[in-house]
PDB file of C-alpha atoms in Angstrom:
ATOM      1  CA  MET A   1     106.138 134.739 -72.882  1.00 46.00           C
ATOM      2  CA  ALA A   2     104.707 131.305 -72.298  1.00 48.00           C
ATOM      3  CA  VAL A   3     102.348 130.863 -69.394  1.00 45.00           C
ATOM      4  CA  CYS A   4     102.165 127.442 -67.760  1.00 48.00           C
ATOM      5  CA  ALA A   5      99.115 126.440 -65.793  1.00 46.00           C
ATOM      6  CA  PHE A   6      99.510 123.931 -63.014  1.00 42.00           C
ATOM      7  CA  ALA A   7      96.533 121.971 -61.755  1.00 45.00           C
ATOM      8  CA  LEU A   8      96.699 121.046 -58.110  1.00 48.00           C
ATOM      9  CA  LEU A   9      95.178 117.707 -57.275  1.00 51.00           C
ATOM     10  CA  VAL A  10      93.708 117.944 -53.792  1.00 51.00           C
ATOM     11  CA  GLN A  11      92.958 114.660 -52.108  1.00 55.00           C
ATOM     12  CA  PRO A  12      89.955 114.856 -49.792  1.00 59.00           C
ATOM     13  CA  VAL A  13      90.686 113.987 -46.179  1.00 60.00           C
ATOM     14  CA  LEU A  14      88.315 111.278 -45.035  1.00 74.00           C
ATOM     15  CA  ALA A  15      87.107 111.545 -41.464  1.00 89.00           C
ATOM     16  CA  GLN A  16      87.942 108.561 -39.306  1.00 95.00           C
ATOM     17  CA  THR A  17      85.078 106.773 -37.638  1.00 97.00           C
ATOM     18  CA  TRP A  18      84.046 103.553 -35.892  1.00 98.00           C
ATOM     19  CA  LEU A  19      82.834 100.380 -37.568  1.00 98.00           C
ATOM     20  CA  VAL A  20      81.104  97.707 -35.456  1.00 98.00           C
ATOM     21  CA  ARG A  21      79.976  94.362 -36.841  1.00 97.00           C
ATOM     22  CA  GLN A  22      78.977  91.043 -35.334  1.00 97.00           C
ATOM     23  CA  ARG A  23      80.457  87.782 -36.581  1.00 97.00           C
ATOM     24  CA  GLY A  24      78.882  84.858 -34.776  1.00 98.00           C
ATOM     25  CA  THR A  25      79.267  85.528 -31.055  1.00 98.00           C
ATOM     26  CA  VAL A  26      82.052  88.104 -31.488  1.00 98.00           C
ATOM     27  CA  LEU A  27      81.481  91.843 -31.772  1.00 98.00           C
ATOM     28  CA  GLU A  28      84.332  93.244 -33.874  1.00 98.00           C
ATOM     29  CA  ILE A  29      85.234  96.901 -33.331  1.00 98.00           C
ATOM     30  CA  ALA A  30      87.283  98.748 -35.949  1.00 98.00           C
ATOM     31  CA  TYR A  31      88.382 102.337 -36.469  1.00 98.00           C
ATOM     32  CA  GLY A  32      89.450 103.979 -39.698  1.00 97.00           C
ATOM     33  CA  SER A  33      88.214 105.615 -42.879  1.00 96.00           C
ATOM     34  CA  GLY A  34      87.423 104.833 -46.497  1.00 94.00           C
ATOM     35  CA  SER A  35      88.152 101.165 -47.120  1.00 93.00           C
ATOM     36  CA  HIS A  36      90.747 100.909 -44.318  1.00 95.00           C
ATOM     37  CA  PHE A  37      89.228  99.854 -40.992  1.00 97.00           C
ATOM     38  CA  PRO A  38      91.730  97.928 -38.830  1.00 98.00           C
ATOM     39  CA  GLN A  39      90.223  96.077 -35.887  1.00 98.00           C
ATOM     40  CA  TYR A  40      91.100  97.359 -32.406  1.00 98.00           C
ATOM     41  CA  ALA A  41      88.792  95.426 -30.078  1.00 98.00           C
ATOM     42  CA  ALA A  42      86.642  92.312 -29.816  1.00 98.00           C
ATOM     43  CA  LEU A  43      83.815  91.577 -27.379  1.00 98.00           C
ATOM     44  CA  HIS A  44      82.950  87.903 -26.963  1.00 98.00           C
ATOM     45  CA  LEU A  45      79.200  87.936 -26.378  1.00 98.00           C
ATOM     46  CA  ASP A  46      79.175  84.352 -25.098  1.00 98.00           C
ATOM     47  CA  SER A  47      81.477  85.149 -22.154  1.00 98.00           C
ATOM     48  CA  SER A  48      81.974  88.963 -21.755  1.00 98.00           C
ATOM     49  CA  TYR A  49      85.697  88.590 -22.515  1.00 98.00           C
ATOM     50  CA  PHE A  50      86.951  91.822 -24.089  1.00 98.00           C
ATOM     51  CA  ARG A  51      90.215  92.128 -26.018  1.00 98.00           C
ATOM     52  CA  MET A  52      92.048  95.225 -27.230  1.00 98.00           C
ATOM     53  CA  VAL A  53      95.142  95.971 -29.310  1.00 98.00           C
ATOM     54  CA  TYR A  54      97.109  99.212 -29.472  1.00 97.00           C
ATOM     55  CA  SER A  55      97.664  99.273 -33.258  1.00 97.00           C
ATOM     56  CA  PRO A  56      97.292  97.104 -36.374  1.00 96.00           C
ATOM     57  CA  GLN A  57     100.849  95.871 -35.676  1.00 95.00           C
ATOM     58  CA  SER A  58      99.829  94.482 -32.276  1.00 97.00           C
ATOM     59  CA  GLY A  59      98.989  90.836 -31.716  1.00 96.00           C
ATOM     60  CA  TRP A  60      95.954  89.769 -29.690  1.00 97.00           C
ATOM     61  CA  GLY A  61      96.752  88.813 -26.116  1.00 97.00           C
ATOM     62  CA  THR A  62      95.391  89.498 -22.626  1.00 98.00           C
ATOM     63  CA  SER A  63      91.605  89.851 -22.199  1.00 98.00           C
ATOM     64  CA  MET A  64      89.487  91.766 -19.700  1.00 98.00           C
ATOM     65  CA  ILE A  65      86.483  89.895 -18.264  1.00 98.00           C
ATOM     66  CA  LEU A  66      83.837  92.620 -18.165  1.00 98.00           C
ATOM     67  CA  MET A  67      81.290  90.812 -15.984  1.00 98.00           C
ATOM     68  CA  PRO A  68      82.310  90.339 -12.330  1.00 98.00           C
ATOM     69  CA  ALA A  69      83.627  86.989 -11.102  1.00 98.00           C
ATOM     70  CA  PHE A  70      82.983  85.673  -7.584  1.00 98.00           C
ATOM     71  CA  TRP A  71      82.756  82.737  -5.184  1.00 98.00           C
ATOM     72  CA  SER A  72      79.302  81.892  -3.805  1.00 98.00           C
ATOM     73  CA  GLY A  73      77.959  78.710  -2.211  1.00 98.00           C
ATOM     74  CA  GLY A  74      81.264  76.924  -2.758  1.00 98.00           C
ATOM     75  CA  ARG A  75      81.074  77.547  -6.507  1.00 98.00           C
ATOM     76  CA  TYR A  76      83.163  79.859  -8.665  1.00 98.00           C
ATOM     77  CA  TYR A  77      81.380  82.041 -11.247  1.00 98.00           C
ATOM     78  CA  GLN A  78      83.375  83.546 -14.115  1.00 98.00           C
ATOM     79  CA  GLY A  79      82.205  84.605 -17.578  1.00 98.00           C
ATOM     80  CA  THR A  80      78.611  84.798 -18.777  1.00 98.00           C
ATOM     81  CA  PRO A  81      76.741  85.645 -22.000  1.00 98.00           C
ATOM     82  CA  VAL A  82      76.003  89.337 -22.544  1.00 98.00           C
ATOM     83  CA  THR A  83      73.988  91.510 -24.885  1.00 98.00           C
ATOM     84  CA  ALA A  84      75.396  94.706 -26.357  1.00 98.00           C
ATOM     85  CA  SER A  85      74.224  97.838 -28.111  1.00 98.00           C
ATOM     86  CA  TRP A  86      76.354 100.750 -29.269  1.00 98.00           C
ATOM     87  CA  ARG A  87      76.341 104.330 -30.441  1.00 98.00           C
ATOM     88  CA  THR A  88      78.815 107.114 -31.079  1.00 98.00           C
ATOM     89  CA  GLU A  89      79.044 110.132 -28.805  1.00 97.00           C
ATOM     90  CA  GLY A  90      81.312 112.794 -30.242  1.00 97.00           C
ATOM     91  CA  SER A  91      84.474 110.976 -31.272  1.00 97.00           C
ATOM     92  CA  ASP A  92      83.929 108.138 -28.758  1.00 98.00           C
ATOM     93  CA  LEU A  93      82.187 104.799 -29.185  1.00 98.00           C
ATOM     94  CA  LEU A  94      79.863 103.750 -26.346  1.00 98.00           C
ATOM     95  CA  LEU A  95      79.089 100.086 -25.740  1.00 98.00           C
ATOM     96  CA  LEU A  96      76.158  99.298 -23.444  1.00 98.00           C
ATOM     97  CA  ILE A  97      76.549  95.764 -22.095  1.00 98.00           C
ATOM     98  CA  SER A  98      74.213  93.705 -19.903  1.00 98.00           C
ATOM     99  CA  GLY A  99      74.384  90.196 -18.509  1.00 98.00           C
ATOM    100  CA  THR A 100      73.296  87.957 -15.648  1.00 98.00           C
ATOM    101  CA  ILE A 101      75.729  85.841 -13.655  1.00 98.00           C
ATOM    102  CA  ALA A 102      74.179  83.642 -10.951  1.00 98.00           C
ATOM    103  CA  SER A 103      71.415  85.942  -9.612  1.00 97.00           C
ATOM    104  CA  LEU A 104      73.350  89.155 -10.267  1.00 98.00           C
ATOM    105  CA  ARG A 105      72.206  91.387 -13.123  1.00 98.00           C
ATOM    106  CA  VAL A 106      74.909  93.815 -14.284  1.00 98.00           C
ATOM    107  CA  SER A 107      74.780  96.637 -16.840  1.00 98.00           C
ATOM    108  CA  LEU A 108      77.981  98.386 -17.918  1.00 98.00           C
ATOM    109  CA  GLU A 109      79.090 101.224 -20.143  1.00 98.00           C
ATOM    110  CA  VAL A 110      82.370 100.860 -22.034  1.00 98.00           C
ATOM    111  CA  ARG A 111      83.555 104.130 -23.586  1.00 98.00           C
ATOM    112  CA  LEU A 112      86.234 103.745 -26.268  1.00 98.00           C
ATOM    113  CA  SER A 113      88.308 106.750 -27.301  1.00 98.00           C
ATOM    114  CA  PRO A 114      89.879 106.883 -30.778  1.00 98.00           C
ATOM    115  CA  PRO A 115      93.213 105.032 -30.861  1.00 97.00           C
ATOM    116  CA  ALA A 116      96.247 107.227 -30.326  1.00 94.00           C
ATOM    117  CA  LYS A 117      99.844 106.386 -31.208  1.00 89.00           C
ATOM    118  CA  ASN A 118     100.432 102.897 -29.779  1.00 95.00           C
ATOM    119  CA  SER A 119      97.697 103.358 -27.167  1.00 97.00           C
ATOM    120  CA  PHE A 120      94.009 102.458 -26.992  1.00 98.00           C
ATOM    121  CA  ILE A 121      91.848 103.335 -23.974  1.00 98.00           C
ATOM    122  CA  ALA A 122      88.505 102.081 -22.653  1.00 98.00           C
ATOM    123  CA  ARG A 123      86.682 103.596 -19.679  1.00 98.00           C
ATOM    124  CA  VAL A 124      84.383 101.130 -17.942  1.00 98.00           C
ATOM    125  CA  ARG A 125      81.678 101.945 -15.399  1.00 98.00           C
ATOM    126  CA  THR A 126      78.642 100.217 -13.967  1.00 98.00           C
ATOM    127  CA  LEU A 127      75.201 101.538 -14.866  1.00 98.00           C
ATOM    128  CA  ASN A 128      73.188  99.183 -12.670  1.00 98.00           C
ATOM    129  CA  VAL A 129      73.809  96.159 -10.440  1.00 98.00           C
ATOM    130  CA  THR A 130      70.756  94.320  -9.087  1.00 98.00           C
ATOM    131  CA  GLY A 131      70.161  91.040  -7.307  1.00 98.00           C
ATOM    132  CA  ASN A 132      71.897  89.534  -4.301  1.00 97.00           C
ATOM    133  CA  ILE A 133      74.494  86.844  -3.750  1.00 97.00           C
ATOM    134  CA  ALA A 134      76.048  85.452  -0.581  1.00 98.00           C
ATOM    135  CA  LEU A 135      79.807  85.624  -1.043  1.00 98.00           C
ATOM    136  CA  ASP A 136      82.103  82.937   0.324  1.00 98.00           C
ATOM    137  CA  ASN A 137      84.827  83.850   2.794  1.00 98.00           C
ATOM    138  CA  ARG A 138      87.764  83.833   0.396  1.00 98.00           C
ATOM    139  CA  PRO A 139      90.325  86.568   1.110  1.00 97.00           C
ATOM    140  CA  ALA A 140      91.355  88.619  -1.948  1.00 98.00           C
ATOM    141  CA  GLU A 141      89.129  86.645  -4.327  1.00 98.00           C
ATOM    142  CA  ALA A 142      85.530  86.716  -3.031  1.00 98.00           C
ATOM    143  CA  PHE A 143      84.239  89.350  -5.491  1.00 98.00           C
ATOM    144  CA  LYS A 144      86.269  90.419  -8.538  1.00 98.00           C
ATOM    145  CA  PRO A 145      84.814  93.405 -10.404  1.00 98.00           C
ATOM    146  CA  VAL A 146      87.997  93.676 -12.484  1.00 98.00           C
ATOM    147  CA  MET A 147      89.862  90.670 -13.883  1.00 98.00           C
ATOM    148  CA  LEU A 148      92.466  90.148 -16.603  1.00 98.00           C
ATOM    149  CA  SER A 149      92.825  86.758 -18.297  1.00 98.00           C
ATOM    150  CA  SER A 150      95.976  85.741 -20.156  1.00 98.00           C
ATOM    151  CA  MET A 151      98.492  82.990 -20.967  1.00 98.00           C
ATOM    152  CA  HIS A 152     101.973  82.178 -19.670  1.00 98.00           C
ATOM    153  CA  VAL A 153     102.993  78.529 -20.004  1.00 98.00           C
ATOM    154  CA  SER A 154     106.787  78.963 -20.167  1.00 97.00           C
ATOM    155  CA  THR A 155     109.520  81.591 -20.398  1.00 96.00           C
ATOM    156  CA  THR A 156     109.282  81.428 -24.200  1.00 97.00           C
ATOM    157  CA  GLN A 157     105.526  80.954 -24.710  1.00 98.00           C
ATOM    158  CA  TRP A 158     103.355  83.708 -23.308  1.00 98.00           C
ATOM    159  CA  ASP A 159     100.958  86.556 -24.006  1.00 97.00           C
ATOM    160  CA  ALA A 160     101.824  88.129 -20.635  1.00 97.00           C
ATOM    161  CA  ARG A 161     105.480  88.246 -19.595  1.00 97.00           C
ATOM    162  CA  VAL A 162     105.131  89.553 -16.024  1.00 97.00           C
ATOM    163  CA  ALA A 163     102.580  91.245 -13.745  1.00 98.00           C
ATOM    164  CA  TYR A 164     102.866  94.514 -11.852  1.00 97.00           C
ATOM    165  CA  VAL A 165     101.111  96.450  -9.095  1.00 98.00           C
ATOM    166  CA  GLU A 166     101.889 100.090  -8.303  1.00 97.00           C
ATOM    167  CA  GLY A 167     105.226  99.980 -10.107  1.00 92.00           C
ATOM    168  CA  ARG A 168     106.483  96.689  -8.657  1.00 96.00           C
ATOM    169  CA  ILE A 169     107.114  93.746 -11.000  1.00 97.00           C
ATOM    170  CA  TYR A 170     106.016  90.191 -10.148  1.00 98.00           C
ATOM    171  CA  ASP A 171     107.159  87.169 -12.128  1.00 97.00           C
ATOM    172  CA  LEU A 172     104.464  84.733 -13.222  1.00 98.00           C
ATOM    173  CA  PRO A 173     105.021  81.299 -11.645  1.00 98.00           C
ATOM    174  CA  SER A 174     104.375  77.997 -13.402  1.00 97.00           C
ATOM    175  CA  SER A 175     101.452  77.536 -10.987  1.00 98.00           C
ATOM    176  CA  GLY A 176     100.016  79.095  -7.847  1.00 98.00           C
ATOM    177  CA  TRP A 177      99.587  82.609  -6.500  1.00 98.00           C
ATOM    178  CA  VAL A 178     101.139  85.515  -8.389  1.00 98.00           C
ATOM    179  CA  ILE A 179     101.190  87.660  -5.224  1.00 98.00           C
ATOM    180  CA  TYR A 180     100.675  86.317  -1.713  1.00 97.00           C
ATOM    181  CA  PRO A 181      99.442  87.945   0.371  1.00 97.00           C
ATOM    182  CA  ALA A 182      97.562  90.288  -1.952  1.00 98.00           C
ATOM    183  CA  LYS A 183      98.691  93.905  -2.359  1.00 98.00           C
ATOM    184  CA  THR A 184      96.401  96.911  -2.026  1.00 98.00           C
ATOM    185  CA  GLY A 185      96.545  98.998  -5.180  1.00 98.00           C
ATOM    186  CA  SER A 186      94.745 101.024  -7.816  1.00 98.00           C
ATOM    187  CA  ARG A 187      97.109 100.556 -10.794  1.00 98.00           C
ATOM    188  CA  PHE A 188      98.045  97.097 -12.025  1.00 98.00           C
ATOM    189  CA  GLY A 189      98.455  95.107 -15.193  1.00 97.00           C
ATOM    190  CA  LEU A 190     100.074  92.404 -17.290  1.00 97.00           C
ATOM    191  CA  ILE A 191     103.058  93.311 -19.454  1.00 97.00           C
ATOM    192  CA  GLY A 192     103.158  91.859 -22.952  1.00 97.00           C
ATOM    193  CA  GLY A 193     105.773  91.997 -25.686  1.00 95.00           C
ATOM    194  CA  THR A 194     107.169  89.405 -28.079  1.00 95.00           C
ATOM    195  CA  SER A 195     107.682  85.741 -27.238  1.00 96.00           C
ATOM    196  CA  ARG A 196     108.193  82.656 -29.364  1.00 96.00           C
ATOM    197  CA  TRP A 197     104.398  82.276 -29.335  1.00 96.00           C
ATOM    198  CA  LYS A 198     103.196  85.840 -29.897  1.00 95.00           C
ATOM    199  CA  THR A 199     104.526  88.981 -31.589  1.00 96.00           C
ATOM    200  CA  ASN A 200     103.755  92.373 -30.049  1.00 96.00           C
ATOM    201  CA  ALA A 201     101.248  91.224 -27.439  1.00 97.00           C
ATOM    202  CA  PRO A 202      99.803  94.330 -25.757  1.00 97.00           C
ATOM    203  CA  THR A 203     100.521  95.442 -22.233  1.00 97.00           C
ATOM    204  CA  MET A 204      97.149  95.751 -20.474  1.00 98.00           C
ATOM    205  CA  GLU A 205      96.928  98.248 -17.626  1.00 97.00           C
ATOM    206  CA  VAL A 206      94.025  98.873 -15.234  1.00 98.00           C
ATOM    207  CA  VAL A 207      93.589 102.053 -13.196  1.00 98.00           C
ATOM    208  CA  LEU A 208      90.793 101.857 -10.619  1.00 98.00           C
ATOM    209  CA  ARG A 209      88.578 104.948 -10.272  1.00 98.00           C
ATOM    210  CA  GLN A 210      85.891 103.583  -7.940  1.00 97.00           C
ATOM    211  CA  PRO A 211      86.726 102.121  -5.480  1.00 97.00           C
ATOM    212  CA  ARG A 212      90.080 103.882  -5.444  1.00 95.00           C
ATOM    213  CA  ALA A 213      91.912 100.734  -4.317  1.00 97.00           C
ATOM    214  CA  LEU A 214      91.256  97.000  -3.922  1.00 98.00           C
ATOM    215  CA  GLN A 215      93.199  93.838  -3.097  1.00 98.00           C
ATOM    216  CA  VAL A 216      95.251  92.833  -6.157  1.00 98.00           C
ATOM    217  CA  THR A 217      96.577  89.337  -6.787  1.00 98.00           C
ATOM    218  CA  GLY A 218      96.333  86.510  -9.308  1.00 98.00           C
ATOM    219  CA  TRP A 219      96.597  82.796  -9.936  1.00 98.00           C
ATOM    220  CA  VAL A 220      98.390  80.698 -12.557  1.00 98.00           C
ATOM    221  CA  THR A 221      97.039  77.248 -13.421  1.00 98.00           C
ATOM    222  CA  TYR A 222      99.769  74.911 -14.625  1.00 98.00           C
ATOM    223  CA  SER A 223      99.560  74.229 -18.365  1.00 98.00           C
ATOM    224  CA  THR A 224     101.834  73.473 -21.295  1.00 98.00           C
ATOM    225  CA  ASN A 225      99.200  74.418 -23.886  1.00 98.00           C
ATOM    226  CA  PRO A 226      99.670  77.978 -25.228  1.00 97.00           C
ATOM    227  CA  ASN A 227      96.005  78.024 -26.260  1.00 96.00           C
ATOM    228  CA  ASP A 228      94.995  77.935 -22.572  1.00 96.00           C
ATOM    229  CA  ASP A 229      94.143  81.126 -20.707  1.00 97.00           C
ATOM    230  CA  ASN A 230      95.919  79.927 -17.566  1.00 98.00           C
ATOM    231  CA  VAL A 231      96.628  83.311 -15.927  1.00 98.00           C
ATOM    232  CA  GLY A 232      94.089  85.305 -13.933  1.00 98.00           C
ATOM    233  CA  PHE A 233      95.050  88.680 -12.440  1.00 99.00           C
ATOM    234  CA  TRP A 234      92.433  90.713 -10.607  1.00 98.00           C
ATOM    235  CA  ALA A 235      91.310  93.302  -8.068  1.00 98.00           C
ATOM    236  CA  ALA A 236      88.944  91.927  -5.425  1.00 98.00           C
ATOM    237  CA  SER A 237      86.630  92.945  -2.598  1.00 98.00           C
ATOM    238  CA  ALA A 238      85.351  90.943   0.372  1.00 98.00           C
ATOM    239  CA  GLN A 239      81.905  92.527  -0.134  1.00 97.00           C
ATOM    240  CA  LEU A 240      79.501  92.662  -3.052  1.00 98.00           C
ATOM    241  CA  LEU A 241      80.023  95.971  -4.863  1.00 98.00           C
ATOM    242  CA  ARG A 242      77.138  97.865  -6.446  1.00 98.00           C
ATOM    243  CA  ALA A 243      79.308 100.281  -8.434  1.00 98.00           C
ATOM    244  CA  TRP A 244      82.808 100.343  -9.898  1.00 98.00           C
ATOM    245  CA  GLN A 245      84.779 102.266 -12.508  1.00 98.00           C
ATOM    246  CA  TYR A 246      88.178 101.769 -14.100  1.00 98.00           C
ATOM    247  CA  THR A 247      90.281 102.743 -17.090  1.00 98.00           C
ATOM    248  CA  LEU A 248      91.700  99.977 -19.273  1.00 98.00           C
ATOM    249  CA  ARG A 249      94.628 100.739 -21.557  1.00 98.00           C
ATOM    250  CA  ALA A 250      96.273  98.622 -24.245  1.00 98.00           C
ATOM    251  CA  THR A 251      99.746  99.895 -25.026  1.00 97.00           C
ATOM    252  CA  VAL A 252     103.089  98.959 -26.536  1.00 91.00           C
ATOM    253  CA  THR A 253     104.911 100.980 -23.872  1.00 66.00           C
ATOM    254  CA  HIS A 254     105.637  99.077 -20.699  1.00 59.00           C
ATOM    255  CA  PRO A 255     104.347 101.298 -17.881  1.00 51.00           C
ATOM    256  CA  VAL A 256     107.001 100.078 -15.427  1.00 51.00           C
ATOM    257  CA  GLY A 257     110.526  98.730 -15.573  1.00 52.00           C
ATOM    258  CA  ARG A 258     112.491  96.361 -13.434  1.00 50.00           C
TER     259      ARG A 258
END
């Protein structure tokens, strides 16, 4: 009787992990294993703009501005250089980000969980806010701890198709207010998708944790250039906040329908 021996070839399973590298002023954040590390996020150190995608098949689209924006002394402040350090904690990646805008010094923690199927989540919270500013009297836009930045220049060229607050859809105008008067809410976002300009732009959703609700609205600056970030969509307070927390999610699934 012939005896046949079969050798089983067992492929080792490589643990997935984070890979962070800086290219110029951009911090590139990837997740994978072996030689395959697709990029899932980018932090622009010259402005604090933070972008996320839900999978390697997603296009880049809407950004979150991590540093607060505000009106003070008749001047608008938005975007500022930041420094960043990082470490892993369990399966999460922690980014520690600090920057100064006007006389306000802000330190934040951004906790990234491993990407799931068509979903990528960041949890953002303040660590320290020092300094003082006198805010202008500008309803629903005086102090913006949370702000999305995107592009919508026509019905066929956009990164964000529509906006939403608490399940209600709002079309993006060619210019002017997205919502007027502002709506009080804790869950809002910009819905992406595929346009003539961009394939698979992510839907970006914000869920406020602290404060539990703020005034939500946005503004569109008229433009015909698809390279312009002409859409701002934010949650605002009339007072300077010393602490805030929110969850940011990039997803292919539209959280709300018409």
